[in-house]
mmCIF file of C-alpha atoms and ligand atoms in Angstrom:
data_model
loop_
_atom_site.group_PDB
_atom_site.id
_atom_site.type_symbol
_atom_site.label_atom_id
_atom_site.label_comp_id
_atom_site.label_asym_id
_atom_site.label_seq_id
_atom_site.Cartn_x
_atom_site.Cartn_y
_atom_site.Cartn_z
ATOM 1 C CA MET A 17 -40.449 -2.085 -20.714
ATOM 2 C CA ALA A 18 -37.446 0.151 -21.200
ATOM 3 C CA LEU A 19 -38.006 1.629 -17.776
ATOM 4 C CA ALA A 20 -38.262 -1.789 -16.172
ATOM 5 C CA LEU A 21 -35.059 -2.849 -17.863
ATOM 6 C CA GLN A 22 -33.344 0.297 -16.702
ATOM 7 C CA ALA A 23 -34.520 -0.257 -13.133
ATOM 8 C CA PHE A 24 -33.283 -3.822 -13.333
ATOM 9 C CA LEU A 25 -29.875 -2.696 -14.591
ATOM 10 C CA VAL A 26 -29.616 -0.084 -11.877
ATOM 11 C CA ALA A 27 -30.502 -2.694 -9.245
ATOM 12 C CA LEU A 28 -27.924 -5.030 -10.761
ATOM 13 C CA CYS A 29 -25.257 -2.344 -10.611
ATOM 14 C CA ILE A 30 -26.063 -1.498 -7.019
ATOM 15 C CA THR A 31 -25.896 -5.177 -6.045
ATOM 16 C CA ALA A 32 -22.617 -5.647 -7.865
ATOM 17 C CA PHE A 33 -21.219 -2.546 -6.179
ATOM 18 C CA HIS A 34 -22.221 -3.757 -2.727
ATOM 19 C CA GLN A 35 -20.860 -7.224 -3.315
ATOM 20 C CA ASN A 36 -17.460 -5.749 -3.929
ATOM 21 C CA LEU A 37 -17.511 -3.407 -0.982
ATOM 22 C CA ALA A 38 -16.089 -4.842 2.186
ATOM 23 C CA ASP A 39 -17.730 -3.792 5.443
ATOM 24 C CA ALA A 40 -17.067 -0.107 5.493
ATOM 25 C CA LYS A 41 -16.026 0.331 9.110
ATOM 26 C CA VAL A 42 -12.521 -0.465 10.274
ATOM 27 C CA SER A 43 -14.071 -2.085 13.334
ATOM 28 C CA LYS A 44 -16.083 -4.472 11.166
ATOM 29 C CA SER A 45 -13.388 -5.375 8.686
ATOM 30 C CA MET A 46 -10.195 -5.427 10.782
ATOM 31 C CA TYR A 47 -9.092 -6.775 14.146
ATOM 32 C CA LEU A 48 -6.102 -6.264 16.426
ATOM 33 C CA THR A 49 -3.433 -8.954 16.319
ATOM 34 C CA TRP A 50 -0.634 -7.504 18.483
ATOM 35 C CA GLY A 51 -0.348 -4.985 21.292
ATOM 36 C CA THR A 52 -4.038 -5.383 22.101
ATOM 37 C CA GLN A 53 -3.426 -4.006 25.607
ATOM 38 C CA HIS A 54 -2.912 -0.491 24.214
ATOM 39 C CA ALA A 55 -4.087 -0.321 20.575
ATOM 40 C CA THR A 56 -7.743 0.527 19.955
ATOM 41 C CA ILE A 57 -10.225 -0.084 17.208
ATOM 42 C CA GLN A 58 -13.570 1.678 17.293
ATOM 43 C CA GLY A 59 -16.031 2.634 14.585
ATOM 44 C CA GLU A 60 -14.037 4.127 11.714
ATOM 45 C CA ASN A 61 -10.868 4.536 13.788
ATOM 46 C CA LEU A 62 -7.854 2.392 14.459
ATOM 47 C CA ASN A 63 -5.116 3.683 16.748
ATOM 48 C CA LEU A 64 -1.863 1.769 16.883
ATOM 49 C CA VAL A 65 0.428 2.391 19.835
ATOM 50 C CA LEU A 66 4.117 1.726 20.458
ATOM 51 C CA ASP A 67 5.781 1.856 23.862
ATOM 52 C CA GLN A 68 8.703 0.021 25.449
ATOM 53 C CA THR A 69 6.540 -3.052 26.100
ATOM 54 C CA SER A 70 5.427 -3.547 22.484
ATOM 55 C CA GLY A 71 4.209 -2.158 19.199
ATOM 56 C CA SER A 72 0.830 -3.114 17.770
ATOM 57 C CA ALA A 73 -0.827 -4.378 14.625
ATOM 58 C CA ALA A 74 -4.158 -5.044 12.957
ATOM 59 C CA MET A 75 -5.256 -7.067 9.964
ATOM 60 C CA SER A 76 -8.313 -7.449 7.780
ATOM 61 C CA LYS A 77 -10.675 -10.352 8.343
ATOM 62 C CA ARG A 78 -10.825 -11.231 4.687
ATOM 63 C CA GLY A 79 -8.482 -11.391 1.763
ATOM 64 C CA PHE A 80 -8.797 -9.651 -1.589
ATOM 65 C CA LEU A 81 -7.623 -10.130 -5.154
ATOM 66 C CA PHE A 82 -7.626 -6.877 -7.166
ATOM 67 C CA GLY A 83 -9.410 -3.625 -6.444
ATOM 68 C CA SER A 84 -8.756 -0.433 -4.518
ATOM 69 C CA ILE A 85 -7.526 -0.636 -0.930
ATOM 70 C CA GLU A 86 -7.711 2.737 0.806
ATOM 71 C CA MET A 87 -6.670 3.986 4.235
ATOM 72 C CA LEU A 88 -6.336 7.443 5.741
ATOM 73 C CA ILE A 89 -3.258 7.583 7.984
ATOM 74 C CA LYS A 90 -1.829 10.165 10.400
ATOM 75 C CA LEU A 91 1.753 9.307 11.307
ATOM 76 C CA VAL A 92 3.492 9.584 14.703
ATOM 77 C CA PRO A 93 4.344 13.277 15.276
ATOM 78 C CA GLY A 94 7.432 14.833 16.870
ATOM 79 C CA ASN A 95 10.517 12.704 17.318
ATOM 80 C CA SER A 96 9.553 9.490 15.511
ATOM 81 C CA ALA A 97 13.108 8.343 14.767
ATOM 82 C CA GLY A 98 13.417 4.556 14.681
ATOM 83 C CA ILE A 99 9.658 4.032 14.410
ATOM 84 C CA VAL A 100 8.063 2.374 11.399
ATOM 85 C CA THR A 101 4.391 2.552 10.488
ATOM 86 C CA ALA A 102 3.380 -0.049 7.910
ATOM 87 C CA TYR A 103 0.325 -0.435 5.713
ATOM 88 C CA TYR A 104 0.454 -3.326 3.290
ATOM 89 C CA LEU A 105 -1.222 -6.210 1.524
ATOM 90 C CA SER A 106 0.179 -9.693 1.886
ATOM 91 C CA SER A 107 -0.613 -13.313 1.166
ATOM 92 C CA THR A 108 0.907 -16.111 3.247
ATOM 93 C CA GLY A 109 3.277 -18.993 2.551
ATOM 94 C CA PRO A 110 6.871 -19.275 1.304
ATOM 95 C CA LYS A 111 6.095 -17.845 -2.180
ATOM 96 C CA HIS A 112 4.039 -14.978 -0.858
ATOM 97 C CA ASP A 113 3.032 -11.784 -2.645
ATOM 98 C CA GLU A 114 3.108 -8.441 -0.869
ATOM 99 C CA ILE A 115 2.499 -4.771 -1.743
ATOM 100 C CA ASP A 116 3.935 -2.325 0.796
ATOM 101 C CA PHE A 117 3.731 1.186 2.088
ATOM 102 C CA GLU A 118 6.113 1.728 5.013
ATOM 103 C CA PHE A 119 6.753 5.048 6.720
ATOM 104 C CA LEU A 120 10.148 5.496 8.348
ATOM 105 C CA GLY A 121 10.059 8.061 11.140
ATOM 106 C CA ASN A 122 12.653 10.744 11.818
ATOM 107 C CA VAL A 123 13.854 13.171 14.463
ATOM 108 C CA SER A 124 11.656 16.280 14.854
ATOM 109 C CA GLY A 125 11.689 18.531 11.812
ATOM 110 C CA GLN A 126 13.348 15.962 9.535
ATOM 111 C CA PRO A 127 11.381 14.192 6.828
ATOM 112 C CA TYR A 128 9.755 10.791 6.980
ATOM 113 C CA ILE A 129 10.710 8.366 4.213
ATOM 114 C CA VAL A 130 7.921 6.573 2.361
ATOM 115 C CA HIS A 131 9.362 3.184 1.564
ATOM 116 C CA THR A 132 7.522 1.076 -1.039
ATOM 117 C CA ASN A 133 8.209 -2.482 -2.062
ATOM 118 C CA ILE A 134 6.567 -5.424 -3.768
ATOM 119 C CA TYR A 135 7.156 -9.143 -3.297
ATOM 120 C CA THR A 136 6.210 -11.531 -6.072
ATOM 121 C CA GLN A 137 6.430 -15.274 -5.417
ATOM 122 C CA GLY A 138 8.406 -14.572 -2.234
ATOM 123 C CA ASN A 139 10.937 -12.305 -3.934
ATOM 124 C CA GLY A 140 11.242 -8.659 -2.865
ATOM 125 C CA THR A 141 14.208 -6.350 -3.567
ATOM 126 C CA LYS A 142 12.076 -3.871 -5.521
ATOM 127 C CA GLU A 143 12.240 -0.828 -3.258
ATOM 128 C CA GLN A 144 11.449 2.742 -4.166
ATOM 129 C CA GLN A 145 11.572 5.561 -1.606
ATOM 130 C CA PHE A 146 10.133 9.042 -1.486
ATOM 131 C CA TYR A 147 9.929 12.139 0.680
ATOM 132 C CA LEU A 148 6.429 13.580 1.036
ATOM 133 C CA TRP A 149 5.395 17.054 -0.107
ATOM 134 C CA PHE A 150 3.422 17.670 3.116
ATOM 135 C CA ASP A 151 3.742 16.998 6.840
ATOM 136 C CA PRO A 152 2.220 13.498 7.240
ATOM 137 C CA THR A 153 1.911 13.944 11.010
ATOM 138 C CA ALA A 154 -0.270 17.083 10.938
ATOM 139 C CA ASP A 155 -3.334 15.403 9.479
ATOM 140 C CA PHE A 156 -4.745 12.259 7.895
ATOM 141 C CA HIS A 157 -3.702 11.565 4.292
ATOM 142 C CA ASN A 158 -4.958 9.057 1.768
ATOM 143 C CA TYR A 159 -2.701 6.077 1.000
ATOM 144 C CA THR A 160 -4.287 3.827 -1.603
ATOM 145 C CA ILE A 161 -3.223 0.772 -3.564
ATOM 146 C CA HIS A 162 -4.921 0.157 -6.916
ATOM 147 C CA TRP A 163 -4.309 -3.419 -8.001
ATOM 148 C CA ASN A 164 -5.622 -4.997 -11.179
ATOM 149 C CA PRO A 165 -4.543 -7.701 -13.645
ATOM 150 C CA THR A 166 -2.403 -5.238 -15.648
ATOM 151 C CA GLU A 167 -0.795 -2.995 -13.041
ATOM 152 C CA ILE A 168 -0.425 -1.916 -9.446
ATOM 153 C CA VAL A 169 -0.414 1.785 -8.579
ATOM 154 C CA TRP A 170 0.556 3.283 -5.213
ATOM 155 C CA TYR A 171 -1.310 6.560 -4.606
ATOM 156 C CA VAL A 172 -0.678 9.282 -2.035
ATOM 157 C CA ASP A 173 -3.572 11.747 -1.859
ATOM 158 C CA SER A 174 -4.574 10.540 -5.339
ATOM 159 C CA LEU A 175 -1.157 11.274 -6.861
ATOM 160 C CA PRO A 176 0.413 8.129 -8.298
ATOM 161 C CA VAL A 177 3.882 7.660 -6.804
ATOM 162 C CA ARG A 178 4.721 4.239 -8.215
ATOM 163 C CA VAL A 179 3.579 1.731 -10.832
ATOM 164 C CA PHE A 180 4.388 -1.967 -11.197
ATOM 165 C CA ARG A 181 3.203 -3.461 -14.490
ATOM 166 C CA ASN A 182 2.389 -7.046 -15.355
ATOM 167 C CA TYR A 183 5.082 -8.642 -17.563
ATOM 168 C CA GLU A 184 4.170 -12.185 -16.620
ATOM 169 C CA ASN A 185 4.089 -13.150 -20.318
ATOM 170 C CA GLN A 186 7.796 -12.207 -20.381
ATOM 171 C CA GLY A 187 8.690 -14.370 -17.410
ATOM 172 C CA ILE A 188 8.414 -11.742 -14.651
ATOM 173 C CA ALA A 189 6.240 -12.816 -11.711
ATOM 174 C CA TYR A 190 3.131 -10.738 -11.024
ATOM 175 C CA PRO A 191 0.800 -11.033 -8.021
ATOM 176 C CA ASN A 192 -2.444 -12.351 -9.500
ATOM 177 C CA LYS A 193 -3.050 -15.795 -8.045
ATOM 178 C CA GLN A 194 -3.021 -15.288 -4.276
ATOM 179 C CA GLY A 195 -5.539 -13.414 -2.159
ATOM 180 C CA MET A 196 -3.964 -10.816 0.114
ATOM 181 C CA LYS A 197 -5.132 -9.486 3.466
ATOM 182 C CA VAL A 198 -4.580 -5.904 4.607
ATOM 183 C CA TYR A 199 -2.192 -5.213 7.491
ATOM 184 C CA SER A 200 -1.323 -2.146 9.577
ATOM 185 C CA SER A 201 1.422 -2.071 12.148
ATOM 186 C CA LEU A 202 3.547 0.216 14.307
ATOM 187 C CA TRP A 203 6.890 -1.076 15.524
ATOM 188 C CA ASN A 204 10.423 -0.467 16.680
ATOM 189 C CA ALA A 205 12.839 -0.639 13.754
ATOM 190 C CA ASP A 206 15.610 1.495 15.191
ATOM 191 C CA ASN A 207 18.204 -1.038 14.076
ATOM 192 C CA TRP A 208 17.751 0.148 10.445
ATOM 193 C CA ALA A 209 14.985 2.669 9.809
ATOM 194 C CA THR A 210 16.266 6.175 10.441
ATOM 195 C CA ARG A 211 19.492 7.245 8.753
ATOM 196 C CA GLY A 212 20.209 3.551 8.373
ATOM 197 C CA GLY A 213 19.862 2.784 12.105
ATOM 198 C CA LEU A 214 21.925 5.703 13.427
ATOM 199 C CA GLU A 215 18.956 7.356 15.197
ATOM 200 C CA LYS A 216 17.490 5.370 18.089
ATOM 201 C CA ILE A 217 13.996 5.719 19.526
ATOM 202 C CA ASN A 218 13.829 8.364 22.262
ATOM 203 C CA TRP A 219 11.418 6.693 24.694
ATOM 204 C CA THR A 220 10.865 9.947 26.593
ATOM 205 C CA GLY A 221 8.170 10.667 24.004
ATOM 206 C CA ALA A 222 6.384 7.303 24.435
ATOM 207 C CA PRO A 223 3.689 6.098 24.028
ATOM 208 C CA PHE A 224 3.689 6.808 20.279
ATOM 209 C CA THR A 225 0.429 6.679 18.344
ATOM 210 C CA ALA A 226 -0.395 6.409 14.637
ATOM 211 C CA GLY A 227 -3.990 6.977 13.537
ATOM 212 C CA PHE A 228 -5.748 5.042 10.780
ATOM 213 C CA LYS A 229 -9.286 5.645 9.591
ATOM 214 C CA ASN A 230 -11.830 5.179 6.811
ATOM 215 C CA PHE A 231 -10.450 1.856 5.644
ATOM 216 C CA ARG A 232 -12.184 1.043 2.378
ATOM 217 C CA ALA A 233 -11.693 -2.014 0.197
ATOM 218 C CA ARG A 234 -13.523 -1.645 -3.099
ATOM 219 C CA ALA A 235 -12.081 -4.966 -4.016
ATOM 220 C CA CYS A 236 -12.784 -8.511 -5.094
ATOM 221 C CA LYS A 237 -13.228 -10.800 -2.114
ATOM 222 C CA TRP A 238 -10.868 -13.751 -2.110
ATOM 223 C CA ASP A 239 -12.734 -17.039 -1.737
ATOM 224 C CA GLY A 240 -10.005 -19.493 -2.656
ATOM 225 C CA ALA A 241 -8.645 -20.624 -6.013
ATOM 226 C CA ALA A 242 -11.942 -20.000 -7.856
ATOM 227 C CA SER A 243 -11.374 -16.274 -7.285
ATOM 228 C CA ILE A 244 -8.331 -16.293 -9.595
ATOM 229 C CA SER A 245 -10.566 -16.261 -12.663
ATOM 230 C CA VAL A 246 -13.644 -14.666 -11.063
ATOM 231 C CA CYS A 247 -11.733 -11.559 -9.913
ATOM 232 C CA ALA A 248 -9.809 -11.187 -13.189
ATOM 233 C CA ALA A 249 -12.861 -11.564 -15.436
ATOM 234 C CA THR A 250 -13.643 -8.486 -17.474
ATOM 235 C CA SER A 251 -17.072 -7.315 -16.344
ATOM 236 C CA ARG A 252 -18.775 -4.188 -15.193
ATOM 237 C CA ALA A 253 -18.865 -5.442 -11.603
ATOM 238 C CA ASN A 254 -15.102 -5.973 -11.750
ATOM 239 C CA TRP A 255 -14.592 -2.235 -12.322
ATOM 240 C CA TRP A 256 -10.797 -2.602 -11.892
ATOM 241 C CA THR A 257 -10.692 -4.561 -15.181
ATOM 242 C CA SER A 258 -11.976 -1.558 -17.130
ATOM 243 C CA PRO A 259 -9.434 -0.458 -19.791
ATOM 244 C CA ILE A 260 -9.184 2.978 -18.142
ATOM 245 C CA TYR A 261 -7.313 1.321 -15.255
ATOM 246 C CA SER A 262 -4.875 -0.617 -17.419
ATOM 247 C CA ARG A 263 -2.563 2.384 -17.800
ATOM 248 C CA LEU A 264 -2.341 5.806 -16.173
ATOM 249 C CA SER A 265 -3.902 8.664 -18.132
ATOM 250 C CA SER A 266 -1.499 11.280 -19.486
ATOM 251 C CA GLY A 267 -2.551 13.609 -16.658
ATOM 252 C CA LYS A 268 -1.749 10.964 -14.036
ATOM 253 C CA LEU A 269 1.534 10.154 -15.808
ATOM 254 C CA GLY A 270 2.464 13.825 -15.477
ATOM 255 C CA GLN A 271 1.792 13.669 -11.744
ATOM 256 C CA LEU A 272 3.879 10.512 -11.427
ATOM 257 C CA GLN A 273 6.757 12.238 -13.231
ATOM 258 C CA TRP A 274 6.475 15.220 -10.902
ATOM 259 C CA VAL A 275 6.717 12.931 -7.875
ATOM 260 C CA ARG A 276 9.647 11.003 -9.376
ATOM 261 C CA ASN A 277 11.520 14.163 -10.393
ATOM 262 C CA ASN A 278 11.005 16.057 -7.168
ATOM 263 C CA HIS A 279 10.392 13.602 -4.330
ATOM 264 C CA MET A 280 11.954 10.271 -5.178
ATOM 265 C CA ILE A 281 15.083 9.425 -3.199
ATOM 266 C CA TYR A 282 15.728 5.777 -4.100
ATOM 267 C CA ASP A 283 14.910 3.527 -7.048
ATOM 268 C CA TYR A 284 16.225 -0.051 -7.035
ATOM 269 C CA CYS A 285 16.228 0.058 -10.830
ATOM 270 C CA LYS A 286 18.951 2.704 -10.695
ATOM 271 C CA ASP A 287 21.066 0.912 -8.088
ATOM 272 C CA THR A 288 23.575 -0.722 -10.417
ATOM 273 C CA LYS A 289 26.095 -1.106 -7.573
ATOM 274 C CA ARG A 290 23.708 -3.222 -5.532
ATOM 275 C CA PHE A 291 22.842 -5.580 -8.364
ATOM 276 C CA ASN A 292 26.367 -5.646 -9.690
ATOM 277 C CA GLY A 293 25.199 -4.555 -13.118
ATOM 278 C CA LYS A 294 22.738 -7.479 -13.370
ATOM 279 C CA MET A 295 19.558 -5.453 -13.009
ATOM 280 C CA PRO A 296 16.175 -7.048 -12.208
ATOM 281 C CA SER A 297 14.512 -7.838 -15.555
ATOM 282 C CA GLU A 298 11.476 -5.573 -15.046
ATOM 283 C CA CYS A 299 13.858 -2.584 -14.922
ATOM 284 C CA SER A 300 14.434 -2.805 -18.669
ATOM 285 C CA LYS A 301 10.677 -2.845 -19.454
ATOM 286 C CA GLN A 302 8.463 0.165 -19.816
ATOM 287 C CA GLN A 303 7.631 0.837 -16.180
ATOM 288 C CA PHE A 304 4.533 3.017 -16.370
HETATM 289 C C1 LIG B 22 -8.166 8.033 -1.934
HETATM 290 O O1 LIG B 22 -7.424 7.915 -3.130
HETATM 291 C C2 LIG B 22 -7.985 7.015 -4.068
HETATM 292 C C3 LIG B 22 -6.990 6.896 -5.227
HETATM 293 O O2 LIG B 22 -6.844 8.099 -5.888
HETATM 294 C C4 LIG B 22 -9.347 7.500 -4.479
HETATM 295 O O3 LIG B 22 -9.924 6.567 -5.373
HETATM 296 C C5 LIG B 22 -10.238 7.643 -3.245
HETATM 297 O O4 LIG B 22 -11.481 8.190 -3.596
HETATM 298 C C6 LIG B 22 -9.574 8.517 -2.204
HETATM 299 N N1 LIG B 22 -10.347 8.464 -0.970
HETATM 300 C C7 LIG B 22 -10.665 9.536 -0.263
HETATM 301 C C8 LIG B 22 -11.425 9.315 0.994
HETATM 302 O O5 LIG B 22 -10.341 10.666 -0.625
HETATM 303 C C1 LIG B 23 15.850 11.792 8.294
HETATM 304 O O1 LIG B 23 16.499 13.003 8.109
HETATM 305 C C2 LIG B 23 17.787 12.916 7.518
HETATM 306 C C3 LIG B 23 18.394 14.287 7.513
HETATM 307 O O2 LIG B 23 17.535 15.187 6.846
HETATM 308 C C4 LIG B 23 17.646 12.332 6.109
HETATM 309 O O3 LIG B 23 18.929 12.124 5.561
HETATM 310 C C5 LIG B 23 16.897 11.004 6.186
HETATM 311 O O4 LIG B 23 16.641 10.535 4.852
HETATM 312 C C6 LIG B 23 15.576 11.196 6.893
HETATM 313 N N1 LIG B 23 14.745 10.012 6.978
HETATM 314 C C7 LIG B 23 15.084 8.836 7.496
HETATM 315 C C8 LIG B 23 14.003 7.843 7.641
HETATM 316 O O5 LIG B 23 16.196 8.551 7.854
HETATM 317 C C1 LIG B 24 14.881 12.619 24.431
HETATM 318 O O1 LIG B 24 13.836 13.548 24.495
HETATM 319 C C2 LIG B 24 13.892 14.379 25.650
HETATM 320 C C3 LIG B 24 12.609 15.197 25.705
HETATM 321 O O2 LIG B 24 12.335 15.802 24.497
HETATM 322 C C4 LIG B 24 15.140 15.230 25.580
HETATM 323 O O3 LIG B 24 15.242 16.077 26.717
HETATM 324 C C5 LIG B 24 16.366 14.315 25.512
HETATM 325 O O4 LIG B 24 17.534 15.083 25.327
HETATM 326 C C6 LIG B 24 16.226 13.331 24.378
HETATM 327 N N1 LIG B 24 17.293 12.326 24.438
HETATM 328 C C7 LIG B 24 18.149 12.144 23.449
HETATM 329 C C8 LIG B 24 19.159 11.050 23.666
HETATM 330 O O5 LIG B 24 18.123 12.788 22.402
HETATM 331 C C1 LIG B 25 14.664 -12.041 -7.007
HETATM 332 O O1 LIG B 25 14.731 -10.828 -7.711
HETATM 333 C C2 LIG B 25 16.057 -10.366 -7.945
HETATM 334 C C3 LIG B 25 15.944 -9.011 -8.571
HETATM 335 O O2 LIG B 25 14.904 -8.972 -9.508
HETATM 336 C C4 LIG B 25 16.793 -11.375 -8.818
HETATM 337 O O3 LIG B 25 18.108 -10.944 -9.007
HETATM 338 C C5 LIG B 25 16.770 -12.736 -8.132
HETATM 339 O O4 LIG B 25 17.327 -13.707 -8.985
HETATM 340 C C6 LIG B 25 15.343 -13.148 -7.785
HETATM 341 N N1 LIG B 25 15.364 -14.364 -6.990
HETATM 342 C C7 LIG B 25 14.529 -15.365 -7.229
HETATM 343 C C8 LIG B 25 14.649 -16.522 -6.293
HETATM 344 O O5 LIG B 25 13.720 -15.346 -8.136
#
């Protein structure tokens, strides 16, 4: 009896796990939407290419609401000034939600900027920027977004670099009612990206390639409005609702502080000039 029950529970867990796992391969879960003449998607690998004719982009077939969205990315090496590689989640419509990782290239030997942002109900202006503590062009690194009803955490190689907490009950919008798809793109942003647009793309180095692989969405599949409560429900299958993910552990908080103290270069919450003293309301809340 006990054994049968145990076997049943194990089977239940396995089923629940599989239900929340999107098709593992990039080629099964994403498709090219731009620059299809030169970008490639095969097995676990997605290569985005930029040349003078166009950049390229891919997106996921389905949308998600909460979970862990992982991608391993190897950025454009050498002189990547003016080039932006993006990896983000976004819903559609005028009041869209969006959670961003963007990588702003640089001239050889100078550091990339990791630019993060979040849009809630169509409103962005929540940028934080970082330098990395490794060369992101030498190898693939893990860029993951953990998103649950209480907070969103941006991870780089499992170190939390940013947290956005849910203060919806205090009138601050939080992305929890719109499914988001996953997007990757490589494009020319030399009007603003590198040293504020001073460095232009040197096309001698083209075509430029950014590698993406091992896309993994351990996430709740968005199936329309019913998902709003289904994906937020506290249950074992909805692992992201477990209390251990509602706040970073003290060890993870220490890592976040290390990143902020040593690698952060911009925080909108400290930009009093920009907001003319009228800071966004979440800036006065406990942020992590
Ligand atoms: C990537 O990082 C996330 C967040 O820390 C982690 O859950 C996941 O296991 C990592 N994936 C790989 C392939 O290392
Ligand atoms: C590029 O390098 C310059 C000089 O080190 C630095 O000021 C800048 O933040 C770097 N990144 C970008 C994207 O401009
Ligand atoms: C562009 O790159 C080529 C090859 O590395 C180099 O010879 C040339 O000086 C660069 N052009 C500019 C404008 O920096
Ligand atoms: C968008 O956010 C900024 C900063 O938080 C705020 O000043 C502005 O009023 C917001 N705009 C809307 C339309 O909510």
